[in-house]
Amino acid sequence: MTEHLLFLTGHLARSRLERILSDLKDTTFTYEIVDIGVKVAALMSEEIIARRLKPPVVADRIILPGRYRGDLDRLSTRFDIPFLRGPDEVADLPVFLGRVGKSIDLSKHNMRIFAEIVDASALSLDALVERASKLAAAGADVIDLGCLPDTPFPHLADAIRRLKAHGLSVSVDSANRNELETGAAAGADYLLSLTEETIGLAVKYNAVPILIPSVAGDLDSLGRAIVAAQNANISFIADPVLDPIHFGFAASLGRFLEARRRWPDIPMMMGTGNLTELTDADTSGITALLSGICSELSIDNVLVVNVSPHTIRTVEEHDRARRIMFAAKRDHALPRGYDAGLLQIHDRKPYPNSVEDIAVLASDVRDANFRIMTAPDGVHIFNVKGHAIAQDAFELFPKLNVESDGAHAFYLGAELTKAEIAWKLGKRYTQDETLAWGAATPEEKMDRQRLKEAGHTLRAKKDTTT
């Protein structure tokens, strides 16, 4: 049977919703639109829906605006029909309707993140625990304690024991055999990095070695270390070593391909820091590319570093990338349309409303509240008194007539500046919402069951009138 969908909306969005749905071709569903009787669709409440959606309601699913804040389960139970929250922007509805009931699952991955604390020897035990806890919260599975050349690390063993007491997996990263042995004896789970000459440490202490060539770029020496580990019947991870750009990067990529060809089934690691740390470029794109290579080659371990300030969110980015790549690989699909966490500077669809859409909406507005939107031609601001467009926020201020209302002027200035930044970068702007920077910024917790608190200017006005 053909599925029948019921869309709940408000006055201002109804005409746009009607146009978008009427433009859909060859749909697998029939539909009906109900104006629930509010001006702004996102402001409909559970109480309003319960009071104004009159029975009998005939639908297989009821689609609410993405910014609806309320308990979907209670509505579903009340009407005995599944309620779904649609996309935040009505322009994204066609994509949403292509996957109704098929929510994207990013809960799974098969990649282990080693997060290195490069200056571990310089940190106190308490500082190490604090740093390690933050890395674990960001997505790290193993805390890698970096040992610096010619720098004593007298509290290495204590650091390992303290971190493991906090439930963390630990690796020791050193070129010094004595430090590696100290770490192994203290209970380190992994040793970075062992060669055919030093693999005996892993056998002696039952730690998992990350194996590298004893001579840079020599896969044959890596192969001998692999054979030694296999003969000893111990677990291991092989790392052919990724080199920086202009210092062997392309050749090192070839080594990873060759290593996977020679050893189709062994666990492998890629250290991404030589690209993220040593390239002046935003790390999200680099991380996406390297994670894609790892996904294709079934490399299930990455060593991540964030020493340079521009790599501050690289653990979070690797965490997001591993989930996107896992989902896309599982679906035999391109890593596109799963999550925008790595689209930090630009958006694939920055303008949900066309110039024509905004003109229609502006003509329907009957109140003095300012609406701010962006389109390919610039920043739009409109209310019942007029509609202005500019590419520079300062050009708009003289047309707003808010000189005597300081709080309102400040609010509009902040929003228009935000809109200008979004327009220049090609990012999506939504009034009263923070710009979405993906994994580049701490994730904002959103309660989908409550409306957001009033903004500063509205709170100020309310306070002065009560």
Short mmCIF file of C-alpha atoms in Angstrom, two decimals:
data_model
loop_
_atom_site.label_atom_id
_atom_site.label_comp_id
_atom_site.label_asym_id
_atom_site.label_seq_id
_atom_site.Cartn_x
_atom_site.Cartn_y
_atom_site.Cartn_z
CA MET A 1 0.00 0.00 0.00
CA THR A 2 1.11 3.57 -0.67
CA GLU A 3 2.22 5.34 2.49
CA HIS A 4 0.30 8.49 3.45
CA LEU A 5 2.30 11.23 5.18
CA LEU A 6 0.87 14.14 7.15
CA PHE A 7 3.02 17.29 7.42
CA LEU A 8 2.36 19.73 10.26
CA THR A 9 3.50 23.30 9.64
CA GLY A 10 2.81 26.96 10.40
CA HIS A 11 1.50 29.93 8.43
CA LEU A 12 4.80 31.26 7.10
CA ALA A 13 6.26 27.93 6.02
CA ARG A 14 3.12 26.48 4.44
CA SER A 15 3.48 27.91 0.94
CA ARG A 16 7.14 26.91 0.76
CA LEU A 17 6.32 23.38 1.97
CA GLU A 18 3.57 23.10 -0.62
CA ARG A 19 5.92 24.13 -3.44
CA ILE A 20 8.65 21.69 -2.39
CA LEU A 21 6.29 18.75 -2.07
CA SER A 22 4.49 19.54 -5.35
CA ASP A 23 7.87 19.60 -7.13
CA LEU A 24 8.69 16.05 -6.06
CA LYS A 25 8.25 13.57 -8.88
CA ASP A 26 7.35 9.89 -8.72
CA THR A 27 6.96 9.79 -4.95
CA THR A 28 6.24 6.52 -3.19
CA PHE A 29 3.79 8.25 -0.86
CA THR A 30 0.74 10.47 -0.80
CA TYR A 31 0.62 13.45 1.53
CA GLU A 32 -1.46 16.09 3.26
CA ILE A 33 -0.39 19.39 4.81
CA VAL A 34 -2.00 20.73 7.98
CA ASP A 35 -1.40 24.31 9.14
CA ILE A 36 -1.47 23.86 12.91
CA GLY A 37 -2.35 27.51 13.48
CA VAL A 38 0.94 29.07 14.56
CA LYS A 39 2.96 31.61 12.64
CA VAL A 40 6.37 29.92 13.03
CA ALA A 41 6.26 26.15 12.59
CA ALA A 42 9.05 25.47 15.08
CA LEU A 43 7.03 27.11 17.85
CA MET A 44 4.23 24.57 17.80
CA SER A 45 4.07 22.72 21.10
CA GLU A 46 2.85 19.32 22.15
CA GLU A 47 -0.16 20.98 23.75
CA ILE A 48 -1.00 22.91 20.57
CA ILE A 49 -0.74 19.78 18.44
CA ALA A 50 -2.87 17.76 20.86
CA ARG A 51 -5.54 20.48 20.91
CA ARG A 52 -5.63 21.46 17.24
CA LEU A 53 -5.00 18.21 15.37
CA LYS A 54 -8.55 16.98 15.30
CA PRO A 55 -9.42 13.28 15.09
CA PRO A 56 -9.81 11.21 13.15
CA VAL A 57 -6.26 11.59 11.86
CA VAL A 58 -5.54 9.42 8.84
CA ALA A 59 -1.81 8.97 8.20
CA ASP A 60 0.92 6.35 8.33
CA ARG A 61 3.45 8.89 9.63
CA ILE A 62 3.26 12.48 10.82
CA ILE A 63 6.25 14.71 10.00
CA LEU A 64 7.05 17.63 12.28
CA PRO A 65 9.49 20.51 11.63
CA GLY A 66 13.07 19.69 12.59
CA ARG A 67 13.17 22.45 15.19
CA TYR A 68 10.06 21.18 16.96
CA ARG A 69 10.83 20.70 20.64
CA GLY A 70 8.67 18.09 22.31
CA ASP A 71 8.28 14.42 23.16
CA LEU A 72 7.62 12.48 19.96
CA ASP A 73 6.84 9.27 21.82
CA ARG A 74 3.98 10.87 23.76
CA LEU A 75 2.47 12.27 20.57
CA SER A 76 2.86 8.90 18.83
CA THR A 77 1.12 7.18 21.72
CA ARG A 78 -1.65 9.79 21.91
CA PHE A 79 -2.56 9.57 18.21
CA ASP A 80 -1.44 5.96 17.67
CA ILE A 81 0.59 7.15 14.66
CA PRO A 82 4.40 7.47 14.47
CA PHE A 83 5.58 11.08 14.71
CA LEU A 84 8.94 11.94 13.09
CA ARG A 85 11.07 15.07 13.38
CA GLY A 86 11.98 16.25 9.88
CA PRO A 87 15.00 18.31 8.82
CA ASP A 88 15.68 21.72 10.35
CA GLU A 89 15.30 23.40 6.97
CA VAL A 90 12.35 22.68 4.70
CA ALA A 91 14.76 22.82 1.73
CA ASP A 92 16.32 19.58 3.00
CA LEU A 93 13.00 17.75 2.97
CA PRO A 94 13.50 15.92 -0.37
CA VAL A 95 16.69 14.28 0.94
CA PHE A 96 14.99 13.45 4.23
CA LEU A 97 12.03 11.86 2.48
CA GLY A 98 14.40 9.62 0.59
CA ARG A 99 15.41 7.99 3.85
CA VAL A 100 12.35 8.20 6.12
CA GLY A 101 12.71 5.42 8.66
CA LYS A 102 16.35 4.89 7.70
CA SER A 103 18.23 6.94 10.26
CA ILE A 104 21.98 7.11 9.82
CA ASP A 105 23.82 5.05 12.41
CA LEU A 106 27.21 6.49 13.36
CA SER A 107 27.48 4.54 16.60
CA LYS A 108 29.79 1.90 15.11
CA HIS A 109 33.36 1.93 13.90
CA ASN A 110 36.30 -0.47 13.66
CA MET A 111 39.23 1.88 14.14
CA ARG A 112 41.30 2.26 17.31
CA ILE A 113 42.63 5.75 18.03
CA PHE A 114 46.00 6.06 19.78
CA ALA A 115 46.28 9.66 21.04
CA GLU A 116 49.86 10.67 21.81
CA ILE A 117 50.80 12.99 24.66
CA VAL A 118 54.08 14.17 23.17
CA ASP A 119 55.31 16.02 26.26
CA ALA A 120 54.28 13.31 28.74
CA SER A 121 57.66 13.35 30.48
CA ALA A 122 57.21 17.04 31.35
CA LEU A 123 53.78 16.59 32.98
CA SER A 124 52.97 15.67 36.54
CA LEU A 125 50.91 12.58 37.25
CA ASP A 126 47.80 14.66 37.93
CA ALA A 127 48.30 16.67 34.73
CA LEU A 128 48.75 13.45 32.74
CA VAL A 129 45.52 12.02 34.10
CA GLU A 130 43.69 15.24 33.26
CA ARG A 131 45.07 15.36 29.71
CA ALA A 132 44.43 11.66 29.14
CA SER A 133 40.85 11.92 30.38
CA LYS A 134 40.14 14.73 27.93
CA LEU A 135 41.62 12.73 25.07
CA ALA A 136 39.54 9.70 26.03
CA ALA A 137 36.41 11.85 26.13
CA ALA A 138 37.28 13.14 22.64
CA GLY A 139 37.39 9.58 21.29
CA ALA A 140 40.84 8.19 22.05
CA ASP A 141 40.94 4.47 22.82
CA VAL A 142 44.62 4.31 23.83
CA ILE A 143 46.67 7.01 25.57
CA ASP A 144 50.14 7.03 24.05
CA LEU A 145 52.86 8.35 26.36
CA GLY A 146 55.49 10.04 24.23
CA CYS A 147 59.07 9.85 25.47
CA LEU A 148 61.41 12.61 24.27
CA PRO A 149 65.04 11.95 23.26
CA ASP A 150 67.60 12.88 25.94
CA THR A 151 64.74 13.81 28.33
CA PRO A 152 64.38 11.80 31.55
CA PHE A 153 60.96 10.31 32.33
CA PRO A 154 61.48 9.13 35.91
CA HIS A 155 57.75 8.78 36.62
CA LEU A 156 56.96 6.71 33.49
CA ALA A 157 56.06 3.57 35.42
CA ASP A 158 53.92 5.52 37.88
CA ALA A 159 52.18 7.30 35.02
CA ILE A 160 51.25 4.01 33.37
CA ARG A 161 49.92 2.56 36.60
CA ARG A 162 47.93 5.73 37.36
CA LEU A 163 46.33 5.85 33.90
CA LYS A 164 45.46 2.17 33.98
CA ALA A 165 43.91 2.64 37.42
CA HIS A 166 41.58 5.13 35.72
CA GLY A 167 40.52 2.45 33.26
CA LEU A 168 42.61 3.71 30.34
CA SER A 169 44.60 1.64 27.86
CA VAL A 170 48.19 2.87 27.61
CA SER A 171 51.01 2.67 25.10
CA VAL A 172 54.61 3.79 25.47
CA ASP A 173 56.20 5.53 22.51
CA SER A 174 59.99 5.66 22.63
CA ALA A 175 63.15 4.98 20.67
CA ASN A 176 64.92 4.14 23.92
CA ARG A 177 64.97 0.45 24.77
CA ASN A 178 65.22 1.10 28.51
CA GLU A 179 62.11 3.30 28.48
CA LEU A 180 60.24 0.70 26.47
CA GLU A 181 61.21 -2.00 28.96
CA THR A 182 60.23 0.21 31.91
CA GLY A 183 56.86 0.80 30.30
CA ALA A 184 56.31 -2.85 29.49
CA ALA A 185 57.22 -3.92 33.03
CA ALA A 186 54.75 -1.37 34.44
CA GLY A 187 51.91 -2.89 32.43
CA ALA A 188 51.73 -0.87 29.21
CA ASP A 189 49.30 -2.44 26.78
CA TYR A 190 51.21 -1.43 23.63
CA LEU A 191 54.82 -0.59 22.75
CA LEU A 192 55.68 1.90 20.01
CA SER A 193 57.71 1.20 18.07
CA LEU A 194 59.56 -2.11 17.92
CA THR A 195 61.68 -3.56 15.14
CA GLU A 196 63.08 -6.99 14.35
CA GLU A 197 65.89 -6.19 16.81
CA THR A 198 63.67 -5.20 19.75
CA ILE A 199 60.60 -7.39 19.36
CA GLY A 200 61.84 -9.59 22.19
CA LEU A 201 60.54 -6.98 24.65
CA ALA A 202 56.97 -7.66 23.58
CA VAL A 203 57.47 -11.40 23.92
CA LYS A 204 59.00 -11.01 27.38
CA TYR A 205 56.31 -8.72 28.81
CA ASN A 206 53.21 -9.80 26.84
CA ALA A 207 52.61 -6.30 25.44
CA VAL A 208 51.31 -5.71 21.91
CA PRO A 209 54.10 -4.27 19.74
CA ILE A 210 53.62 -1.77 16.95
CA LEU A 211 56.20 -2.95 14.44
CA ILE A 212 58.09 -0.62 12.11
CA PRO A 213 60.94 -1.17 9.64
CA SER A 214 64.39 -1.20 11.24
CA VAL A 215 65.58 0.84 8.24
CA ALA A 216 63.29 3.64 7.07
CA GLY A 217 61.16 2.53 4.13
CA ASP A 218 62.42 -1.08 4.19
CA LEU A 219 59.38 -3.34 4.05
CA ASP A 220 61.57 -6.43 4.07
CA SER A 221 62.81 -5.60 7.58
CA LEU A 222 59.21 -5.00 8.63
CA GLY A 223 58.40 -8.40 7.18
CA ARG A 224 61.06 -10.06 9.30
CA ALA A 225 59.62 -8.44 12.42
CA ILE A 226 56.15 -9.69 11.44
CA VAL A 227 57.45 -13.23 10.99
CA ALA A 228 59.16 -13.05 14.39
CA ALA A 229 55.89 -11.99 16.03
CA GLN A 230 53.97 -14.72 14.26
CA ASN A 231 56.53 -17.34 15.28
CA ALA A 232 56.25 -16.14 18.89
CA ASN A 233 52.46 -16.38 18.59
CA ILE A 234 51.89 -12.84 19.92
CA SER A 235 49.50 -10.13 18.77
CA PHE A 236 51.07 -7.23 16.87
CA ILE A 237 50.29 -4.20 14.69
CA ALA A 238 52.42 -3.27 11.68
CA ASP A 239 53.13 0.35 10.71
CA PRO A 240 54.96 1.00 7.40
CA VAL A 241 55.22 4.69 8.54
CA LEU A 242 53.63 7.63 6.74
CA ASP A 243 56.13 10.35 5.82
CA PRO A 244 55.49 14.14 5.49
CA ILE A 245 54.84 15.85 2.17
CA HIS A 246 58.07 16.45 0.18
CA PHE A 247 59.90 14.05 2.46
CA GLY A 248 58.65 10.80 1.00
CA PHE A 249 54.89 11.12 1.43
CA ALA A 250 53.88 9.64 -1.95
CA ALA A 251 56.36 6.79 -1.63
CA SER A 252 55.15 6.03 1.89
CA LEU A 253 51.58 5.76 0.64
CA GLY A 254 52.88 3.21 -1.81
CA ARG A 255 54.40 1.26 1.08
CA PHE A 256 51.03 1.02 2.78
CA LEU A 257 49.52 -0.35 -0.44
CA GLU A 258 52.37 -2.82 -0.84
CA ALA A 259 52.20 -3.86 2.81
CA ARG A 260 48.52 -4.68 2.48
CA ARG A 261 49.23 -6.61 -0.72
CA ARG A 262 51.97 -8.64 0.97
CA TRP A 263 50.08 -9.22 4.21
CA PRO A 264 46.34 -9.14 3.43
CA ASP A 265 45.13 -9.99 6.92
CA ILE A 266 47.52 -8.48 9.46
CA PRO A 267 46.51 -5.58 11.77
CA MET A 268 48.04 -2.30 10.63
CA MET A 269 48.51 1.24 11.91
CA MET A 270 48.90 4.63 10.24
CA GLY A 271 50.36 7.61 12.10
CA THR A 272 48.55 10.66 10.72
CA GLY A 273 50.52 13.32 12.61
CA ASN A 274 53.17 13.71 9.90
CA LEU A 275 50.41 15.11 7.70
CA THR A 276 48.13 16.93 10.14
CA GLU A 277 50.93 18.47 12.21
CA LEU A 278 53.35 19.27 9.40
CA THR A 279 50.96 20.74 6.83
CA ASP A 280 49.46 24.22 7.17
CA ALA A 281 45.97 23.19 6.20
CA ASP A 282 42.77 22.56 8.10
CA THR A 283 43.06 19.10 9.56
CA SER A 284 39.50 17.94 8.92
CA GLY A 285 40.07 17.39 5.20
CA ILE A 286 43.43 15.70 5.75
CA THR A 287 41.86 13.46 8.38
CA ALA A 288 38.97 12.55 6.08
CA LEU A 289 41.34 11.61 3.26
CA LEU A 290 43.68 9.53 5.43
CA SER A 291 40.74 7.85 7.17
CA GLY A 292 39.36 6.96 3.76
CA ILE A 293 42.68 5.36 2.80
CA CYS A 294 42.65 3.45 6.08
CA SER A 295 39.10 2.31 5.40
CA GLU A 296 39.96 1.01 1.93
CA LEU A 297 43.08 -0.78 3.18
CA SER A 298 41.44 -2.09 6.38
CA ILE A 299 43.92 -0.21 8.56
CA ASP A 300 42.17 -0.29 11.91
CA ASN A 301 44.61 1.69 14.07
CA VAL A 302 45.70 5.33 13.84
CA LEU A 303 48.23 7.27 15.88
CA VAL A 304 47.01 10.85 16.36
CA VAL A 305 49.00 13.85 17.61
CA ASN A 306 47.80 17.34 18.47
CA VAL A 307 50.83 19.45 19.30
CA SER A 308 50.29 22.34 16.89
CA PRO A 309 47.39 24.62 17.93
CA HIS A 310 45.75 24.16 14.53
CA THR A 311 45.28 20.45 15.29
CA ILE A 312 43.48 21.03 18.58
CA ARG A 313 40.41 18.97 17.55
CA THR A 314 42.18 16.27 15.59
CA VAL A 315 41.14 13.45 17.96
CA GLU A 316 37.50 14.49 17.62
CA GLU A 317 37.94 14.69 13.84
CA HIS A 318 39.41 11.19 13.66
CA ASP A 319 36.57 9.91 15.80
CA ARG A 320 34.00 11.44 13.47
CA ALA A 321 35.87 10.30 10.36
CA ARG A 322 36.12 6.67 11.48
CA ARG A 323 32.36 6.53 12.02
CA ILE A 324 31.55 8.13 8.67
CA MET A 325 33.93 5.84 6.79
CA PHE A 326 32.64 2.73 8.56
CA ALA A 327 29.03 3.59 7.74
CA ALA A 328 29.83 4.38 4.10
CA LYS A 329 31.88 1.22 3.65
CA ARG A 330 29.13 -0.85 5.25
CA ASP A 331 26.64 0.67 2.79
CA HIS A 332 29.00 0.33 -0.22
CA ALA A 333 28.57 4.08 -0.65
CA LEU A 334 30.52 7.30 -0.98
CA PRO A 335 31.30 9.01 2.35
CA ARG A 336 28.81 11.71 1.51
CA GLY A 337 25.60 12.70 3.21
CA TYR A 338 26.32 10.81 6.43
CA ASP A 339 27.45 13.63 8.71
CA ALA A 340 28.68 17.21 8.39
CA GLY A 341 31.22 16.99 11.21
CA LEU A 342 34.19 17.34 8.85
CA LEU A 343 32.59 20.11 6.77
CA GLN A 344 33.82 22.84 9.07
CA ILE A 345 34.52 25.86 6.86
CA HIS A 346 31.97 25.34 4.08
CA ASP A 347 28.64 23.57 3.72
CA ARG A 348 27.49 21.44 0.82
CA LYS A 349 24.19 23.32 0.73
CA PRO A 350 24.82 26.73 2.30
CA TYR A 351 21.61 28.43 1.17
CA PRO A 352 18.43 26.53 2.06
CA ASN A 353 16.34 29.40 0.71
CA SER A 354 16.58 30.88 -2.77
CA VAL A 355 16.27 34.59 -3.50
CA GLU A 356 12.76 33.90 -4.78
CA ASP A 357 11.81 31.94 -1.66
CA ILE A 358 12.93 34.76 0.61
CA ALA A 359 11.00 37.33 -1.48
CA VAL A 360 7.80 35.32 -1.09
CA LEU A 361 8.36 34.86 2.63
CA ALA A 362 9.11 38.57 3.11
CA SER A 363 5.88 39.50 1.35
CA ASP A 364 3.94 37.27 3.76
CA VAL A 365 5.36 38.79 6.95
CA ARG A 366 2.88 40.99 8.81
CA ASP A 367 4.81 41.96 11.94
CA ALA A 368 7.79 44.12 12.93
CA ASN A 369 10.09 41.27 14.00
CA PHE A 370 13.24 41.11 11.85
CA ARG A 371 13.99 37.90 9.95
CA ILE A 372 17.54 37.37 8.75
CA MET A 373 18.46 34.91 6.01
CA THR A 374 21.26 34.39 3.52
CA ALA A 375 21.07 33.59 -0.18
CA PRO A 376 23.58 33.60 -3.05
CA ASP A 377 23.16 37.37 -3.44
CA GLY A 378 23.96 38.24 0.19
CA VAL A 379 22.35 38.79 3.58
CA HIS A 380 18.62 39.51 3.68
CA ILE A 381 16.79 41.21 6.56
CA PHE A 382 13.09 41.94 6.44
CA ASN A 383 9.92 42.63 8.39
CA VAL A 384 6.56 44.23 7.61
CA LYS A 385 8.27 47.59 7.05
CA GLY A 386 10.73 46.50 4.39
CA HIS A 387 13.28 44.11 2.92
CA ALA A 388 16.98 44.97 2.61
CA ILE A 389 19.86 43.01 1.06
CA ALA A 390 23.60 43.58 1.39
CA GLN A 391 26.91 41.76 1.41
CA ASP A 392 28.30 43.90 4.22
CA ALA A 393 26.45 43.97 7.54
CA PHE A 394 27.38 47.62 8.12
CA GLU A 395 25.41 48.64 5.01
CA LEU A 396 22.22 47.31 6.58
CA PHE A 397 22.29 49.10 9.93
CA PRO A 398 21.12 52.56 8.70
CA LYS A 399 17.98 50.91 7.26
CA LEU A 400 16.88 49.24 10.49
CA ASN A 401 15.86 52.28 12.59
CA VAL A 402 16.96 50.76 15.88
CA GLU A 403 19.34 53.53 16.97
CA SER A 404 17.31 54.20 20.11
CA ASP A 405 17.06 50.53 21.13
CA GLY A 406 20.54 49.55 22.24
CA ALA A 407 19.77 45.92 23.14
CA HIS A 408 17.97 45.30 19.86
CA ALA A 409 20.71 47.03 17.88
CA PHE A 410 23.35 44.89 19.57
CA TYR A 411 21.38 41.72 18.82
CA LEU A 412 20.90 42.63 15.17
CA GLY A 413 24.55 43.59 14.83
CA ALA A 414 25.67 40.24 16.22
CA GLU A 415 23.26 38.27 14.03
CA LEU A 416 24.05 40.22 10.87
CA THR A 417 27.79 39.79 11.44
CA LYS A 418 27.27 36.07 11.90
CA ALA A 419 25.19 35.97 8.72
CA GLU A 420 27.88 37.88 6.80
CA ILE A 421 30.58 35.45 7.95
CA ALA A 422 28.42 32.50 6.92
CA TRP A 423 27.66 34.06 3.53
CA LYS A 424 31.32 34.79 2.78
CA LEU A 425 32.43 31.28 3.74
CA GLY A 426 29.56 29.47 2.08
CA LYS A 427 28.18 28.17 5.37
CA ARG A 428 24.58 27.75 6.36
CA TYR A 429 23.15 30.49 8.56
CA THR A 430 20.09 30.13 10.77
CA GLN A 431 18.91 33.07 12.83
CA ASP A 432 19.42 32.64 16.60
CA GLU A 433 21.48 29.48 16.08
CA THR A 434 25.25 29.20 16.42
CA LEU A 435 27.15 28.56 13.21
CA ALA A 436 27.91 24.86 12.84
CA TRP A 437 31.65 24.20 12.83
CA GLY A 438 31.36 20.41 13.00
CA ALA A 439 34.01 18.57 14.98
CA ALA A 440 36.13 21.75 15.07
CA THR A 441 34.29 23.02 18.14
CA PRO A 442 32.87 21.33 21.23
CA GLU A 443 29.51 19.82 20.38
CA GLU A 444 26.55 21.81 21.67
CA LYS A 445 24.13 19.67 23.63
CA MET A 446 20.63 20.08 22.26
CA ASP A 447 17.46 19.13 24.09
CA ARG A 448 14.96 18.18 21.40
CA GLN A 449 12.12 18.16 23.92
CA ARG A 450 12.37 21.79 25.08
CA LEU A 451 12.30 25.16 23.39
CA LYS A 452 15.49 27.16 23.77
CA GLU A 453 15.54 29.86 26.40
CA ALA A 454 14.83 33.37 25.23
CA GLY A 455 17.86 35.23 23.93
CA HIS A 456 19.52 38.06 25.84
CA THR A 457 17.50 40.87 24.27
CA LEU A 458 14.18 39.13 24.79
CA ARG A 459 15.07 38.32 28.39
CA ALA A 460 16.02 41.95 28.94
CA LYS A 461 12.72 43.17 27.52
CA LYS A 462 10.76 40.68 29.61
CA ASP A 463 12.61 41.75 32.75
CA THR A 464 11.78 45.41 32.17
CA THR A 465 8.08 44.72 31.64
CA THR A 466 7.46 42.48 34.67
#
